[in-house]
Amino acid sequence: MSTINEVRQEIRLIDSEIMQLIHKRVGMAAKVLEAKKKEAININDPSQNTVVLDRAADAAVELNLDVSAVKEIFKILITMNIERQQELSGEGNLP
């Protein structure tokens, strides 16, 4: 049987992995922006946002997770990526 500290350590490791994946995802903004410029696609692409949210919802159902919560997380990830693309293009308000 695990102690609470052992369980919390496992959670800290998972949290670290999640942070690394968020960093990697946001790091894709430059590649996405470059491709969007080539294909004349706006930084905020609502149709693609819907594709991402639908994909996240489907995965949440498969994994028996709260679909609404997962979609909210992905809305935040989408916003982070849009903001990063805007920053890289000189349109953003981020420092």
PDB file of C-alpha atoms in Angstrom:
ATOM      1  CA  MET A   1       0.000   0.000   0.000  1.00  0.00           C
ATOM      2  CA  SER A   2       1.304   3.449  -0.930  1.00  0.00           C
ATOM      3  CA  THR A   3       1.648   6.349   1.451  1.00  0.00           C
ATOM      4  CA  ILE A   4       0.060   9.679   0.620  1.00  0.00           C
ATOM      5  CA  ASN A   5       3.511  11.129  -0.014  1.00  0.00           C
ATOM      6  CA  GLU A   6       4.286   8.373  -2.522  1.00  0.00           C
ATOM      7  CA  VAL A   7       1.011   8.970  -4.327  1.00  0.00           C
ATOM      8  CA  ARG A   8       1.636  12.711  -4.341  1.00  0.00           C
ATOM      9  CA  GLN A   9       5.096  12.132  -5.797  1.00  0.00           C
ATOM     10  CA  GLU A  10       3.539  10.102  -8.619  1.00  0.00           C
ATOM     11  CA  ILE A  11       1.104  12.955  -9.244  1.00  0.00           C
ATOM     12  CA  ARG A  12       3.984  15.471  -9.293  1.00  0.00           C
ATOM     13  CA  LEU A  13       5.695  13.371 -11.968  1.00  0.00           C
ATOM     14  CA  ILE A  14       2.505  13.241 -14.037  1.00  0.00           C
ATOM     15  CA  ASP A  15       2.054  17.000 -13.612  1.00  0.00           C
ATOM     16  CA  SER A  16       5.606  17.494 -14.853  1.00  0.00           C
ATOM     17  CA  GLU A  17       4.869  15.351 -17.908  1.00  0.00           C
ATOM     18  CA  ILE A  18       1.705  17.359 -18.585  1.00  0.00           C
ATOM     19  CA  MET A  19       3.689  20.608 -18.383  1.00  0.00           C
ATOM     20  CA  GLN A  20       6.289  19.273 -20.817  1.00  0.00           C
ATOM     21  CA  LEU A  21       3.535  18.308 -23.259  1.00  0.00           C
ATOM     22  CA  ILE A  22       1.895  21.732 -22.956  1.00  0.00           C
ATOM     23  CA  HIS A  23       5.284  23.327 -23.625  1.00  0.00           C
ATOM     24  CA  LYS A  24       5.766  21.084 -26.654  1.00  0.00           C
ATOM     25  CA  ARG A  25       2.257  21.867 -27.944  1.00  0.00           C
ATOM     26  CA  VAL A  26       2.673  25.632 -27.591  1.00  0.00           C
ATOM     27  CA  GLY A  27       6.101  25.254 -29.165  1.00  0.00           C
ATOM     28  CA  MET A  28       4.374  24.079 -32.347  1.00  0.00           C
ATOM     29  CA  ALA A  29       2.903  27.580 -32.800  1.00  0.00           C
ATOM     30  CA  ALA A  30       5.758  28.725 -35.043  1.00  0.00           C
ATOM     31  CA  LYS A  31       5.307  25.766 -37.392  1.00  0.00           C
ATOM     32  CA  VAL A  32       1.543  26.216 -37.420  1.00  0.00           C
ATOM     33  CA  LEU A  33       1.883  29.940 -38.111  1.00  0.00           C
ATOM     34  CA  GLU A  34       4.300  29.329 -40.965  1.00  0.00           C
ATOM     35  CA  ALA A  35       1.929  26.797 -42.559  1.00  0.00           C
ATOM     36  CA  LYS A  36      -1.048  29.095 -42.081  1.00  0.00           C
ATOM     37  CA  LYS A  37       0.790  31.943 -43.788  1.00  0.00           C
ATOM     38  CA  LYS A  38       1.639  29.714 -46.766  1.00  0.00           C
ATOM     39  CA  GLU A  39      -1.968  28.582 -47.070  1.00  0.00           C
ATOM     40  CA  ALA A  40      -3.504  32.004 -46.280  1.00  0.00           C
ATOM     41  CA  ILE A  41      -5.344  30.728 -43.205  1.00  0.00           C
ATOM     42  CA  ASN A  42      -6.207  33.092 -40.352  1.00  0.00           C
ATOM     43  CA  ILE A  43      -4.449  32.564 -37.038  1.00  0.00           C
ATOM     44  CA  ASN A  44      -7.782  31.822 -35.386  1.00  0.00           C
ATOM     45  CA  ASP A  45      -9.288  29.018 -37.459  1.00  0.00           C
ATOM     46  CA  PRO A  46     -12.704  28.230 -35.931  1.00  0.00           C
ATOM     47  CA  SER A  47     -13.241  25.139 -38.079  1.00  0.00           C
ATOM     48  CA  GLN A  48      -9.952  23.632 -36.870  1.00  0.00           C
ATOM     49  CA  ASN A  49     -10.774  24.621 -33.299  1.00  0.00           C
ATOM     50  CA  THR A  50     -13.971  22.585 -33.634  1.00  0.00           C
ATOM     51  CA  VAL A  51     -12.030  19.609 -35.014  1.00  0.00           C
ATOM     52  CA  VAL A  52      -9.662  19.726 -32.027  1.00  0.00           C
ATOM     53  CA  LEU A  53     -12.494  20.056 -29.501  1.00  0.00           C
ATOM     54  CA  ASP A  54     -14.462  17.214 -31.110  1.00  0.00           C
ATOM     55  CA  ARG A  55     -11.359  15.004 -31.107  1.00  0.00           C
ATOM     56  CA  ALA A  56     -10.786  15.811 -27.424  1.00  0.00           C
ATOM     57  CA  ALA A  57     -14.422  15.058 -26.585  1.00  0.00           C
ATOM     58  CA  ASP A  58     -14.253  11.712 -28.385  1.00  0.00           C
ATOM     59  CA  ALA A  59     -11.074  10.791 -26.510  1.00  0.00           C
ATOM     60  CA  ALA A  60     -12.682  11.837 -23.226  1.00  0.00           C
ATOM     61  CA  VAL A  61     -15.631   9.528 -23.886  1.00  0.00           C
ATOM     62  CA  GLU A  62     -13.290   6.636 -24.704  1.00  0.00           C
ATOM     63  CA  LEU A  63     -11.325   7.245 -21.507  1.00  0.00           C
ATOM     64  CA  ASN A  64     -14.441   7.776 -19.380  1.00  0.00           C
ATOM     65  CA  LEU A  65     -13.433  11.344 -18.526  1.00  0.00           C
ATOM     66  CA  ASP A  66     -15.650  14.370 -17.991  1.00  0.00           C
ATOM     67  CA  VAL A  67     -16.211  15.603 -21.560  1.00  0.00           C
ATOM     68  CA  SER A  68     -17.003  19.179 -20.503  1.00  0.00           C
ATOM     69  CA  ALA A  69     -13.874  19.451 -18.379  1.00  0.00           C
ATOM     70  CA  VAL A  70     -11.668  18.015 -21.119  1.00  0.00           C
ATOM     71  CA  LYS A  71     -13.147  20.420 -23.671  1.00  0.00           C
ATOM     72  CA  GLU A  72     -12.432  23.342 -21.327  1.00  0.00           C
ATOM     73  CA  ILE A  73      -8.815  22.230 -21.010  1.00  0.00           C
ATOM     74  CA  PHE A  74      -8.504  22.064 -24.785  1.00  0.00           C
ATOM     75  CA  LYS A  75     -10.147  25.472 -25.193  1.00  0.00           C
ATOM     76  CA  ILE A  76      -7.379  26.842 -22.971  1.00  0.00           C
ATOM     77  CA  LEU A  77      -4.724  25.031 -25.031  1.00  0.00           C
ATOM     78  CA  ILE A  78      -6.204  26.435 -28.254  1.00  0.00           C
ATOM     79  CA  THR A  79      -6.212  29.946 -26.770  1.00  0.00           C
ATOM     80  CA  MET A  80      -2.602  29.568 -25.653  1.00  0.00           C
ATOM     81  CA  ASN A  81      -1.586  28.507 -29.150  1.00  0.00           C
ATOM     82  CA  ILE A  82      -3.516  31.338 -30.825  1.00  0.00           C
ATOM     83  CA  GLU A  83      -1.924  33.867 -28.466  1.00  0.00           C
ATOM     84  CA  ARG A  84       1.544  32.467 -29.190  1.00  0.00           C
ATOM     85  CA  GLN A  85       0.937  32.644 -32.946  1.00  0.00           C
ATOM     86  CA  GLN A  86      -0.255  36.234 -32.585  1.00  0.00           C
ATOM     87  CA  GLU A  87       2.831  37.070 -30.557  1.00  0.00           C
ATOM     88  CA  LEU A  88       5.097  35.520 -33.190  1.00  0.00           C
ATOM     89  CA  SER A  89       3.330  37.409 -35.971  1.00  0.00           C
ATOM     90  CA  GLY A  90       3.637  40.722 -34.100  1.00  0.00           C
ATOM     91  CA  GLU A  91      -0.104  40.928 -33.443  1.00  0.00           C
ATOM     92  CA  GLY A  92      -0.117  39.737 -29.846  1.00  0.00           C
ATOM     93  CA  ASN A  93      -0.447  41.525 -26.552  1.00  0.00           C
ATOM     94  CA  LEU A  94       1.784  39.140 -24.622  1.00  0.00           C
ATOM     95  CA  PRO A  95       5.030  40.467 -23.126  1.00  0.00           C
TER      96      PRO A  95
END
